[in-house]
Coordinates of C-alpha atoms in Angstrom, one line a residue:
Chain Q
X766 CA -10.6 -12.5 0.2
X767 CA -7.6 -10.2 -1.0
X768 CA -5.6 -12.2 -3.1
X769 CA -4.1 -12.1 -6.3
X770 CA -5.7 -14.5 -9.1
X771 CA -3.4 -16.0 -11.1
X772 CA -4.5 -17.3 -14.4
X773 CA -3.0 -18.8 -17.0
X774 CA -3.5 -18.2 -20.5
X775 CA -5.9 -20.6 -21.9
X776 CA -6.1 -21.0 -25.6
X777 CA -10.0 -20.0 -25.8
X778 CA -11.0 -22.9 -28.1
X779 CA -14.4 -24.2 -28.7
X780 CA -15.8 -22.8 -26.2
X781 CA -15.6 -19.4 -27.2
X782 CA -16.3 -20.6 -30.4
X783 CA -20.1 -21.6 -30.1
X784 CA -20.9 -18.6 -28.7
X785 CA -18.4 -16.3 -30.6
X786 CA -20.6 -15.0 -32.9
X787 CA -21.0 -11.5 -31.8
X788 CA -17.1 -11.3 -29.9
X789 CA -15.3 -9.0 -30.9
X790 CA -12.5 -9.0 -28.2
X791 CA -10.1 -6.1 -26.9
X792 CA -7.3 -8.5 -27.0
X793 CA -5.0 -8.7 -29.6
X794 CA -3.5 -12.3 -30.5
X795 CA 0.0 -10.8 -29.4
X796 CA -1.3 -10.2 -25.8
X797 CA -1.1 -13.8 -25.5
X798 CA 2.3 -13.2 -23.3
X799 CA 2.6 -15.9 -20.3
X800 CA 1.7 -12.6 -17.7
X801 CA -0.7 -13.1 -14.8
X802 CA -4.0 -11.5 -14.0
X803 CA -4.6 -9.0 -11.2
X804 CA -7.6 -8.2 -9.4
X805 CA -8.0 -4.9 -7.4
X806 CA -7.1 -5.9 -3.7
X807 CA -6.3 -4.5 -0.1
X808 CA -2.7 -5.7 -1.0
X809 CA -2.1 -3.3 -4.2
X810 CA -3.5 -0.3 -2.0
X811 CA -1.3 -1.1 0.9
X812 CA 1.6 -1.3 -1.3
X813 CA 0.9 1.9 -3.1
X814 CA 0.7 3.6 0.7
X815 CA 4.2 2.2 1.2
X816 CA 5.3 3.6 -1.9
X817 CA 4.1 7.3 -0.6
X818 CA 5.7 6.6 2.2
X819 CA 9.2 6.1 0.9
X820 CA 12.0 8.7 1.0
X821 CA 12.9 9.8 -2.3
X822 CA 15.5 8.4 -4.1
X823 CA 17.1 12.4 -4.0
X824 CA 16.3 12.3 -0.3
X825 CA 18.3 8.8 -0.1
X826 CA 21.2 9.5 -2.5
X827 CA 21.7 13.5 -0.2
X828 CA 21.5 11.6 2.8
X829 CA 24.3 8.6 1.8
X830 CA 26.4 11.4 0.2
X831 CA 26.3 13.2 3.4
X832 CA 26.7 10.5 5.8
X833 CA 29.7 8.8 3.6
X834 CA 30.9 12.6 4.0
X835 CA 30.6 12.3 7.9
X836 CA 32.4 9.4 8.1
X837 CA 35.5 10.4 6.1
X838 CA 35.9 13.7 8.3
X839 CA 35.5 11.9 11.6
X840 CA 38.0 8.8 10.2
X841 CA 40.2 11.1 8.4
X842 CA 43.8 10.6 8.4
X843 CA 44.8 13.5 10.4
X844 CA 42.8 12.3 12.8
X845 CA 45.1 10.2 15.7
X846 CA 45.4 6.3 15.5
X847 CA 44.2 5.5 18.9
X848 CA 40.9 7.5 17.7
X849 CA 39.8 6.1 14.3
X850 CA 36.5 5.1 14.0
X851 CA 34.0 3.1 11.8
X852 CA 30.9 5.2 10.7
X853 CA 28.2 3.3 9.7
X854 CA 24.5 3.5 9.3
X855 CA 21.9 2.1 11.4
X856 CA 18.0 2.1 12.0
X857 CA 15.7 2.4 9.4
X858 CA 17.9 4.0 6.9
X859 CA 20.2 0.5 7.2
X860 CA 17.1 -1.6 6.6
X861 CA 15.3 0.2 4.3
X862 CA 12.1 0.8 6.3
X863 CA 12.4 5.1 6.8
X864 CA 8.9 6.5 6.5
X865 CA 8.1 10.2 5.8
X866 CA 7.8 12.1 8.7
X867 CA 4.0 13.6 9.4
X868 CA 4.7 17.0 10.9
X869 CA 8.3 18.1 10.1
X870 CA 10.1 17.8 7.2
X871 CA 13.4 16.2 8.5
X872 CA 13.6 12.7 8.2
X873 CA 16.6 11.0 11.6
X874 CA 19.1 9.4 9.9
X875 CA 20.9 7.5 13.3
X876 CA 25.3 6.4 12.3
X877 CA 27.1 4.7 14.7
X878 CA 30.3 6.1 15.1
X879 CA 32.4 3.1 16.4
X880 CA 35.8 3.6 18.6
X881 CA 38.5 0.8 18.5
X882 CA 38.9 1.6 22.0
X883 CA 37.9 -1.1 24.7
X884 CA 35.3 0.5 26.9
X885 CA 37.1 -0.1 30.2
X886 CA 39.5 2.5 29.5
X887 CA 37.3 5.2 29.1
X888 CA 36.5 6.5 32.4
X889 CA 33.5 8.2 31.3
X890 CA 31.5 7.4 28.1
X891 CA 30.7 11.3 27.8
X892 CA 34.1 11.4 26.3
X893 CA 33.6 9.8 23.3
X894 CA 30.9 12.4 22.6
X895 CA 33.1 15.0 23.4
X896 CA 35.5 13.2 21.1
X897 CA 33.0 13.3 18.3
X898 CA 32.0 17.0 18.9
X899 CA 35.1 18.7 19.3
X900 CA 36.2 16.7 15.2
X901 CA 32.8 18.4 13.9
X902 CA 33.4 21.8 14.9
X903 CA 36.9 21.9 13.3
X904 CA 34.5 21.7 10.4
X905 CA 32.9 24.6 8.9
X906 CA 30.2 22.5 7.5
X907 CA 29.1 20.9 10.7
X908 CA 30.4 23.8 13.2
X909 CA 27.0 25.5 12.9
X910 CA 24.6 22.4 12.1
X911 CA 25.5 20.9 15.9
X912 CA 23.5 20.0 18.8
X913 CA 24.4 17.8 21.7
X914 CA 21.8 15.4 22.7
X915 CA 22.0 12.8 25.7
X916 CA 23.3 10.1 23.6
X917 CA 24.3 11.7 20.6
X918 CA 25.8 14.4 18.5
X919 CA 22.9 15.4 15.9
X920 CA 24.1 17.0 12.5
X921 CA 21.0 19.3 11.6
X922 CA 20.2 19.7 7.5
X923 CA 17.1 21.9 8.0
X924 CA 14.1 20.9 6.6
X925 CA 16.2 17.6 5.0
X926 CA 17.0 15.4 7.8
X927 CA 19.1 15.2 10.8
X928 CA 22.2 12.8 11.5
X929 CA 22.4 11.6 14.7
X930 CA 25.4 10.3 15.7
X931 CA 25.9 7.9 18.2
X932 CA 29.5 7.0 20.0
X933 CA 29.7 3.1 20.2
X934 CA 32.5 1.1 21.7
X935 CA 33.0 -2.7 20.9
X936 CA 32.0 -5.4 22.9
X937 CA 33.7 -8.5 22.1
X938 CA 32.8 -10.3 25.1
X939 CA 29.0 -10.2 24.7
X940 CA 29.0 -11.8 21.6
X941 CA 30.2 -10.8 17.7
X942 CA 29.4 -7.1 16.4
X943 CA 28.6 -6.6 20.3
X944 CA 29.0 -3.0 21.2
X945 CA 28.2 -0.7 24.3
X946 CA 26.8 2.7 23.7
X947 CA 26.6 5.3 26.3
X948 CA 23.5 5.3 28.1
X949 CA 21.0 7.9 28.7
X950 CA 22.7 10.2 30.8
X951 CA 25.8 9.1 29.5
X952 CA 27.0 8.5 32.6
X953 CA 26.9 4.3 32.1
X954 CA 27.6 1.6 29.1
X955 CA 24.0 0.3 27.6
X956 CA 24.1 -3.0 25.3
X957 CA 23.8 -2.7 21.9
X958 CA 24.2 -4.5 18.5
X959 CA 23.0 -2.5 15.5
X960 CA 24.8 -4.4 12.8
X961 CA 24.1 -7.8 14.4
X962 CA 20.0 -6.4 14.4
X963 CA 20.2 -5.2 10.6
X964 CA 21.4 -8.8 9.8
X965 CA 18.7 -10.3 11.7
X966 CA 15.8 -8.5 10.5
X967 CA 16.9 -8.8 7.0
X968 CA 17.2 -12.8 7.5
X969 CA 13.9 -12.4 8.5
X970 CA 11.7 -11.9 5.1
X971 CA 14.2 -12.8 2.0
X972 CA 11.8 -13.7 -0.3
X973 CA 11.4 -11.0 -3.1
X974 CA 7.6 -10.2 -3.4
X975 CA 5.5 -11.5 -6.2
X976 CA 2.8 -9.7 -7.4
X977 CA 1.4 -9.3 -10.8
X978 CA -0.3 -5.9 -12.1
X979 CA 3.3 -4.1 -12.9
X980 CA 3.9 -0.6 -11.5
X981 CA 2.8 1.7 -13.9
X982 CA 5.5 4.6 -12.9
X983 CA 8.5 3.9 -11.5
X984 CA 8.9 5.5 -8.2
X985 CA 12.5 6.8 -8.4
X986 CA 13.7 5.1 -5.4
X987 CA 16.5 3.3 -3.5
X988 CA 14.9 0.3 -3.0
X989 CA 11.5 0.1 -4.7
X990 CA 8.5 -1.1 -3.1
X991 CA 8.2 -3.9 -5.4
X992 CA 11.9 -5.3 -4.0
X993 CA 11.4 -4.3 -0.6
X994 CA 10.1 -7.6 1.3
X995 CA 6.8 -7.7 2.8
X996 CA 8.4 -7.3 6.0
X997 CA 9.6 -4.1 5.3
X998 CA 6.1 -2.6 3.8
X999 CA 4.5 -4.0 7.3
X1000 CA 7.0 -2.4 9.3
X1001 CA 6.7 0.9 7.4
X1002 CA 2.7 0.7 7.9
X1003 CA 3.0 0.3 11.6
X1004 CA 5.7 3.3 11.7
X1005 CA 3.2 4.9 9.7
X1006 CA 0.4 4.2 12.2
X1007 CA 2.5 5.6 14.7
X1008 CA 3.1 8.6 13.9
X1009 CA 0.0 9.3 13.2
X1010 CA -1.9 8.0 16.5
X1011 CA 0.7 9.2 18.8
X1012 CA 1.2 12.7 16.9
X1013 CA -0.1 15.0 19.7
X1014 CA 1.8 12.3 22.1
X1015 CA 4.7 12.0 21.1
X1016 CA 7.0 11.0 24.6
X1017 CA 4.4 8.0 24.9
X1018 CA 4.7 6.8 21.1
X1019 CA 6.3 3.5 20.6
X1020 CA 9.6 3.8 19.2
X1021 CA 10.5 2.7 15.5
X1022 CA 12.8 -0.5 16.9
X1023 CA 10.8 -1.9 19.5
X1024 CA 8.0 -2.2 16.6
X1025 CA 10.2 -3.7 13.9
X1026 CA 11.6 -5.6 15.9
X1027 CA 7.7 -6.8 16.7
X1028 CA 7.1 -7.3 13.2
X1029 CA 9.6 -9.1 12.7
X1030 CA 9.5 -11.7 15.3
X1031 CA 5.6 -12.3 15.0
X1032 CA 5.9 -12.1 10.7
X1033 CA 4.5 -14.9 8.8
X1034 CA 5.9 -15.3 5.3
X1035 CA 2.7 -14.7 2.9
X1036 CA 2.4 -13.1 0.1
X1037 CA 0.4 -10.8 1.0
X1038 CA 0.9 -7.4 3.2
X1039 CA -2.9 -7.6 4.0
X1040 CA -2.1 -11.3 5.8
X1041 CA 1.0 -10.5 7.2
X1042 CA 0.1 -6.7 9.1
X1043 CA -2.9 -9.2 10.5
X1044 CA -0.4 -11.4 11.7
X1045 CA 2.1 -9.3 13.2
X1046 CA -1.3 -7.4 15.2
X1047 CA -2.2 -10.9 16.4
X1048 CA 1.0 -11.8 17.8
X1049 CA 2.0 -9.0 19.1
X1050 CA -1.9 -9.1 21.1
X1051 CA -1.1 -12.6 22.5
X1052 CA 2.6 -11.6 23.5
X1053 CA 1.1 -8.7 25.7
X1054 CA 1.5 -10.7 29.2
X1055 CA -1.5 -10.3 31.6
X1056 CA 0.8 -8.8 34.5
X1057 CA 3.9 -6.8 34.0
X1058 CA 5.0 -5.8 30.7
X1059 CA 5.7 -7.0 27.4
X1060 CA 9.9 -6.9 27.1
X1061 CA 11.4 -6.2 23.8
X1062 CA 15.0 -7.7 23.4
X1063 CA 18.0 -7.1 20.8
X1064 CA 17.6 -11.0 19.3
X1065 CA 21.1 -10.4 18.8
X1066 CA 22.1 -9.0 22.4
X1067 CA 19.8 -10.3 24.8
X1068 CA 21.4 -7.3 27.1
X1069 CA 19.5 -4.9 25.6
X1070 CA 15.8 -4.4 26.5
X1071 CA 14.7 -2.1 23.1
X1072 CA 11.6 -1.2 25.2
X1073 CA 13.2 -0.1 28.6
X1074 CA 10.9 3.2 28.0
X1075 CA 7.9 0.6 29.1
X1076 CA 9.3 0.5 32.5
X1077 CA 7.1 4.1 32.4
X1078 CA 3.9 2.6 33.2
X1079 CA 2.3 5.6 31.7
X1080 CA 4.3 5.0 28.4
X1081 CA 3.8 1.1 28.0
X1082 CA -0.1 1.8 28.6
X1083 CA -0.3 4.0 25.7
X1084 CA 1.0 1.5 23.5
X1085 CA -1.0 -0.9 24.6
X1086 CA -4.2 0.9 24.5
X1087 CA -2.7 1.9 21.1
X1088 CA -2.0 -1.7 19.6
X1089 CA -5.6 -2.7 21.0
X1090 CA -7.3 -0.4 19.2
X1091 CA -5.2 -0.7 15.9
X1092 CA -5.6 -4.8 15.9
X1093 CA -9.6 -3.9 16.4
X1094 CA -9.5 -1.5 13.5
X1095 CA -7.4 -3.8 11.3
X1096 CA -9.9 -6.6 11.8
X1097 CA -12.8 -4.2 11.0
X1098 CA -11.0 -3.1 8.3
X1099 CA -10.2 -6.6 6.4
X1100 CA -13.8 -7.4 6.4
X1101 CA -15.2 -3.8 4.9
X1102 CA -16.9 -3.9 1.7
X1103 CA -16.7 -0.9 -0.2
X1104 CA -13.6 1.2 -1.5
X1105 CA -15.1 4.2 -0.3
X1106 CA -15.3 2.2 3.4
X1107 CA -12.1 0.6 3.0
X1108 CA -10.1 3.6 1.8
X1109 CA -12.3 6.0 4.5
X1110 CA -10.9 3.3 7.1
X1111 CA -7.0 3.3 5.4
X1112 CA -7.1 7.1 5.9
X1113 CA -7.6 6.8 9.5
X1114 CA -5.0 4.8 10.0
X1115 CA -2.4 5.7 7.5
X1116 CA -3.4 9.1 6.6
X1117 CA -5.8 10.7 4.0
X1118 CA -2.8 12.0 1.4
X1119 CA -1.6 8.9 0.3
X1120 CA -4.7 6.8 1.0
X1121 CA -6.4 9.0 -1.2
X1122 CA -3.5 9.1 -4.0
X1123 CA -3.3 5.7 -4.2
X1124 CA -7.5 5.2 -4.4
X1125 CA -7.1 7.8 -7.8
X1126 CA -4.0 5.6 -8.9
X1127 CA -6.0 2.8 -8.9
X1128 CA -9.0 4.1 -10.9
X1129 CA -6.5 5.4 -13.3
X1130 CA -4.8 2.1 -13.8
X1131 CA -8.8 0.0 -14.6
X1132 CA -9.2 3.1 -16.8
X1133 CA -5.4 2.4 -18.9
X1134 CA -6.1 -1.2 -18.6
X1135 CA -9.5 -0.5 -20.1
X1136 CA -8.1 1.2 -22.9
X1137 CA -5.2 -0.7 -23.5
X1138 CA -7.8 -3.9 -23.7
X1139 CA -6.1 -5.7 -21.3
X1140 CA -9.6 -5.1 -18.7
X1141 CA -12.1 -8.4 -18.5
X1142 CA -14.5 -9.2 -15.9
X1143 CA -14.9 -12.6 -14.6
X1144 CA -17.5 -14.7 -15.8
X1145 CA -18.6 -16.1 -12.8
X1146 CA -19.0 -12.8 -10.5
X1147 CA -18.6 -9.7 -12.3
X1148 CA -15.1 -8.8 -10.9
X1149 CA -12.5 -6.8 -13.1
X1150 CA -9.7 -8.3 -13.5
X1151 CA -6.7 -7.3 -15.8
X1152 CA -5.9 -9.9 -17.8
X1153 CA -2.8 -9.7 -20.5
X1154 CA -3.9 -12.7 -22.0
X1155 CA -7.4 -13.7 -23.3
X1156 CA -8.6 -16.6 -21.0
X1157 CA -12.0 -18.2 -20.8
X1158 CA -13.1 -17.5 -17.5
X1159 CA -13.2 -13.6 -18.6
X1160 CA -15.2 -11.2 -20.8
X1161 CA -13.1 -8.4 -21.8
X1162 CA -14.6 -5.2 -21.4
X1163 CA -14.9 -3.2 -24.6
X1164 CA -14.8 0.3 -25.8
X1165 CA -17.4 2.4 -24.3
X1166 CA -18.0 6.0 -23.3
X1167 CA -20.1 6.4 -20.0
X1168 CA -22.2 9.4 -20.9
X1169 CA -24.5 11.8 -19.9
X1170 CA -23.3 14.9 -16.6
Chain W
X815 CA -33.6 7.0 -22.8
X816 CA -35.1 4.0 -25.1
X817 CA -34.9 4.9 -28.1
X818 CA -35.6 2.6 -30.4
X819 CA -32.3 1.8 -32.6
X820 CA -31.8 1.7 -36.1
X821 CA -29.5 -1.5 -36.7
X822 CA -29.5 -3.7 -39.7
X823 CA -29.6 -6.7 -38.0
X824 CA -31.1 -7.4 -34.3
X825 CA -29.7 -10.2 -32.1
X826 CA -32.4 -12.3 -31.6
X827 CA -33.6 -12.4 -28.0
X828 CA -33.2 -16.2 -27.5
X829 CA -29.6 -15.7 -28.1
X830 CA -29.4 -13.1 -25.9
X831 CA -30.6 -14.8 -23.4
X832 CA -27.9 -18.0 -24.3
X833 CA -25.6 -15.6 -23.6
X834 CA -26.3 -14.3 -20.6
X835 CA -26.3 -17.8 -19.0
X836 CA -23.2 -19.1 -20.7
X837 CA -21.1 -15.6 -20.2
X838 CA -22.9 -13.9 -16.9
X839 CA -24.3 -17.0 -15.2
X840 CA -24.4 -14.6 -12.3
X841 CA -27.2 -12.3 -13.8
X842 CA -30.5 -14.7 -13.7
X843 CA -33.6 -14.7 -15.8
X844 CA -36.3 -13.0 -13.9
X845 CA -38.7 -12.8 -16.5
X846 CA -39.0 -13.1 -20.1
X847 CA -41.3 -12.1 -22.8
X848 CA -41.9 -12.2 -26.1
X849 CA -40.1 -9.3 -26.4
X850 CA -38.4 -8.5 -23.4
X851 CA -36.4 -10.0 -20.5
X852 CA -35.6 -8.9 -17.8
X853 CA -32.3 -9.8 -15.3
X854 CA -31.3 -9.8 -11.9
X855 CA -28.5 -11.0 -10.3
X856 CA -25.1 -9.9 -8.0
X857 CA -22.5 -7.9 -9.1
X858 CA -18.6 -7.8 -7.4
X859 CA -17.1 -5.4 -9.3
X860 CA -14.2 -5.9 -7.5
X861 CA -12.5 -7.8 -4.5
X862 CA -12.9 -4.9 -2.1
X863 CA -16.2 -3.8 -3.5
X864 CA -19.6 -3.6 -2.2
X865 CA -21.6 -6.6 -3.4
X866 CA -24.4 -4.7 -6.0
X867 CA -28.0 -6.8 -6.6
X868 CA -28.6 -4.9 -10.9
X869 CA -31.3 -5.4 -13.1
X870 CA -30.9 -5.4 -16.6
X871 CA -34.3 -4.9 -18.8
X872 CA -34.3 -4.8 -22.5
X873 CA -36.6 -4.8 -24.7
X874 CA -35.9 -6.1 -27.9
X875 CA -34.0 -3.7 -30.4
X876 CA -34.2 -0.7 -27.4
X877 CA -31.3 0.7 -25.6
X878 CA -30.9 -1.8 -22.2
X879 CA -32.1 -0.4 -19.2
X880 CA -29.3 -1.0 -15.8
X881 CA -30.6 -0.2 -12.8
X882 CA -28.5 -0.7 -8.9
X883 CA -31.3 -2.3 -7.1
X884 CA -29.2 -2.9 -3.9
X885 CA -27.1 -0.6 -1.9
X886 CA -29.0 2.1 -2.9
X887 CA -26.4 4.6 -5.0
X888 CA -25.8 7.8 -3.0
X889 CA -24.1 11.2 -4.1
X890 CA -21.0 13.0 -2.8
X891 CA -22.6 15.8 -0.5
X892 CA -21.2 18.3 -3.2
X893 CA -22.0 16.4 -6.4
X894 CA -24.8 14.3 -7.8
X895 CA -23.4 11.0 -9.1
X896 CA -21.6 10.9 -12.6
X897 CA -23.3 9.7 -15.8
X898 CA -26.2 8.3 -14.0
X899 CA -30.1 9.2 -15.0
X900 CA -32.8 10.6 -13.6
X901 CA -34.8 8.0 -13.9
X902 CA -32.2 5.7 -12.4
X903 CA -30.4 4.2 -14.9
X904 CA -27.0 3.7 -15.7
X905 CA -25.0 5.5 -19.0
X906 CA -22.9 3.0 -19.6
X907 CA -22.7 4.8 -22.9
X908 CA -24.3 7.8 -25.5
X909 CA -27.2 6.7 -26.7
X910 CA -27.8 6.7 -30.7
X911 CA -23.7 6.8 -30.9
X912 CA -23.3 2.9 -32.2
X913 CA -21.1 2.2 -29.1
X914 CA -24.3 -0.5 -28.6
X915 CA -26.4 -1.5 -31.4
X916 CA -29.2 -4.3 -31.2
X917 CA -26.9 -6.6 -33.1
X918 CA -24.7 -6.9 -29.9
X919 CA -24.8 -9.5 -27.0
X920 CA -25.5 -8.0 -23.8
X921 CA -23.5 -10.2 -22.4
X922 CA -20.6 -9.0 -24.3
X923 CA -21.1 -5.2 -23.8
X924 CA -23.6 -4.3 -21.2
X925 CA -22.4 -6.6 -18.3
X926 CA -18.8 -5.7 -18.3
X927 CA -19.6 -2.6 -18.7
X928 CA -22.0 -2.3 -15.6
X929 CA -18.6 -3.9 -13.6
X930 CA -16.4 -1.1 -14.8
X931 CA -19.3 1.8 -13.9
X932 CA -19.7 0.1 -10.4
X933 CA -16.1 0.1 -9.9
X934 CA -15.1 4.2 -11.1
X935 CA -18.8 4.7 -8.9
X936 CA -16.8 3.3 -5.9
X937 CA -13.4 5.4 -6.7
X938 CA -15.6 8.7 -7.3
X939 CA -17.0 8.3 -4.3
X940 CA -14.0 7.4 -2.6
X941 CA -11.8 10.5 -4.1
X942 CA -14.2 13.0 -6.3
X943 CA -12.8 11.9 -9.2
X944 CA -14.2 9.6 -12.3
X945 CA -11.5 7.8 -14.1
X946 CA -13.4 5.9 -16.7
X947 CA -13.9 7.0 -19.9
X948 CA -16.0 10.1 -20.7
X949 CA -16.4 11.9 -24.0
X950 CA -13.7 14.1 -25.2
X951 CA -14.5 17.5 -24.5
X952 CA -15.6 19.1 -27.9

């Protein structure tokens, strides 16, 4: 199964001894550090997906910079008292699960841009993005970047990322961190709790992920994989799947918070991304009611319905249809034999660049181990396995040249 | 491909054979000679690998013959498949270069190695590309 062998350094006594006559091991007697072993697995090449899939550290710090930058201008002091706002970020970017997009270049950055106004003075909710509008044009930064969408004021970077910037008025009466946004055609107050959601998801998955065959470059990013939860990676994964399956469909693709919020509800902590995706498919199969449709609440403001698009009986069939066919391939998937099969199946679901990256990362990794001596084979099956630390259940894996065209 | 090789000493087959069941009790004796033995046996070269039936044959002091018995090895529809034979057999390493000499256990040398060409095998085939060891380009 796809799992990561742990073994312990064994002093390799008598055993080796008797038949030791012809050893001559890779491993040097300073190797024998306390460090795990790691077997190839479905886990490390899921995890090395998630790592393509990652904004770049750059991408991340332009993005803070510019948002922090937002936020200043539309809270700045000139600005009158009964209008101050709190900018801050939510979505993805506040829960670390952004994925590169597949087609365009600009990644949506989503702010909430909260009024201290209580909503029942403001006649019409389109005011506040009139509010927010009329503060970016007095810049000359954001004058010509603009463009007015039905629930928000989007800040276009070209071929970096977009801002979108969301009016939100607080809601104390709903509950704490409670606030109403306006609705679709702005014309209403729509539930919402994007702080109170953040908190939520991340109490969801706090354990730090274990896992033993160190990165061998550091990705230059805000979060690296390694610290991200699993949670996280199996959220990215799914957004990944997404936008792939649903990329010549995109008004019918499920949106990025009605699947988090998914994985999150139907995540099992294991230490493994392999387990957990296979979890998440499962529960989110048997949640699919026979008659009707599967509702997607805020945990944190039961007054929002995240997948109100499903009321579109043409849009909740297509992610149905979608999630059926992605928990079949997944199962298919798990029990492939083969790393050409498995990765030829990984590319169809998460796409052949970093499928295919990661497959060459791996070879290159046995190879390094290989000639760092840290490569053995288990005795029992054949199976490579690195190993920092000699152990008697594994035959290191000498020098040697393969040979010939 | 068998050439026969020049080595002070030669492991004596008997050992070999020890040490194939203490150190690869997954390869079995099929048959044994005098002179030569031959092995058969399963091979996981890793935990998302195909399960490979091999057979080792040696012949006492030659080079040791690997062979993929089961799935049969197929090429990239632009390539043929890297450091393999025509007749079949594996290169887990040049011939006549000392990398292997009779005085070594097979279990020591050949069987890991046969792990490590199954495993690049599966990532050529996967990407194009063979990341094990290859000799440097002169």
């Amino acid at each position: 199964m796809l799992h990561v062998v742990l073994l312990w350094p064994t002093i390799s006594g008598m055993f080796l001894i008797m038949c030791a006559a012809t050893i001559r091991t890779g491993m040097g007697e300073d190797a024998m550090a306390s460090q795990p072993t790691t077997e190839v697995s479905l886990d490390l090449i899921l995890r090395g997906i998630c790592e393509r899939l990652q904004i770049s550290q750059t991408q991340h710090d332009l993005a803070e910079e510019r948002y922090h930058a937002v936020g200043k201008w539309l809270d700045a002091e000139e600005v009158p008292r009964l209008l101050k706002t709190q900018v801050y970020a939510q979505g993805s970017f506040r829960i670390g699960t952004t994925v590169k997009p597949v087609q365009r270049n600009e990644y949506d950055l989503d702010l909430v841009c909260e009024f201290n106004l209580q909503k029942d003075t403001i006649e019409n909710p389109v005011i506040l993005l009139n509010l927010i509008e009329a503060r970016l044009r007095q810049n000359a930064l954001y004058a010509d970047k603009l463009e007015r969408k039905n629930r928000c004021i989007r800040i276009i970077y070209a071929n970096e990322f977009h801002l979108d910037i969301l009016p939100a008025c607080p809601d104390p009466q709903t509950g704490p961190e409670c606030v109403v946004v306006p609705d679709r055609e702005a014309r209403e107050w729509k539930a919402s709790n994007p702080k109170g959601y953040a908190a939520w998801f991340l109490s969801r998955d706090t354990r730090p992920s274990v896992f033993g065959l160190a990165r061998v470059e550091p990705l230059p990013d805000q979060e690296t994989v390694d610290e991200k939860g699993i949670l996280k990676r199996v959220v990215q994964l799914l957004k990944r799947w997404r936008d792939l399956r649903y990329c010549k469909d995109p008004d019918n693709a499920p949106i990025s918070i009605v699947l988090t919020t998914l994985a999150a509800q139907h995540f099992v902590y294991q230490n493994s991304e392999a387990a957990a995706l296979t979890a998440v498919l499962d529960g989110v199969l048997a949640s699919i009611p026979p008659f009707g449709r599967l509702v997607v609440r805020n945990p944190m403001n039961g007054k929002e319905d995240l997948s109100e698009r499903w009321d579109d009986a043409a849009v909740y069939s297509a992610f149905v249809s979608g999630v059926r066919n992605l928990h079949t391939q997944w199962h298919a998937l798990v029990q492939r034999k083969g790393i050409p099969n498995i990765t030829a199946a990984l590319e169809a679901l998460f796409g052949e660049q970093p499928t295919r990256v990661v497959a060459e990362e791996i070879g290159q990794r046995i190879q390094r181990a290989r000639s760092s001596g840290v490569l053995g084979v288990q005795k029992q099956t054949g199976t490579l396995t690195v190993a920092t630390a000699p152990a008697a259940t594994i035959t290191p894996v000498r020098p040697h040249t393969f040979h010939g065209k | 491909m068998a050439s026969r090789l020049r080595s002070t000493y030669v492991l004596p087959l008997l050992k070999q054979r020890m040490e194939m069941c203490t150190e690869a009790p997954y390869l079995k004796l099929k048959h044994a000679f005098k002179d030569r033995c031959v092995w058969e046996g399963t091979v996981e070269p890793s935990g998302l690998s195909e399960r490979y039936v091999v057979r080792i044959t040696y012949r006492l002091g030659y080079d040791p013959q690997v062979r993929v018995l089961n799935p049969p090895l197929v090429r990239r529809a632009d390539r043929p498949i890297p450091h393999f034979n025509g007749d079949g057999t594996l290169c887990l390493y040049p011939v006549d270069s000392g990398e292997w000499t009779a005085a070594d256990s097979i279990a020591y040398t050949i069987v890991p190695w046969i792990s490590d060409w199954l495993f690049h095998y599966e990532v050529w085939m996967a990407t194009g590309v063979w990341h094990g060891d290859e000799p440097k380009p002169t």
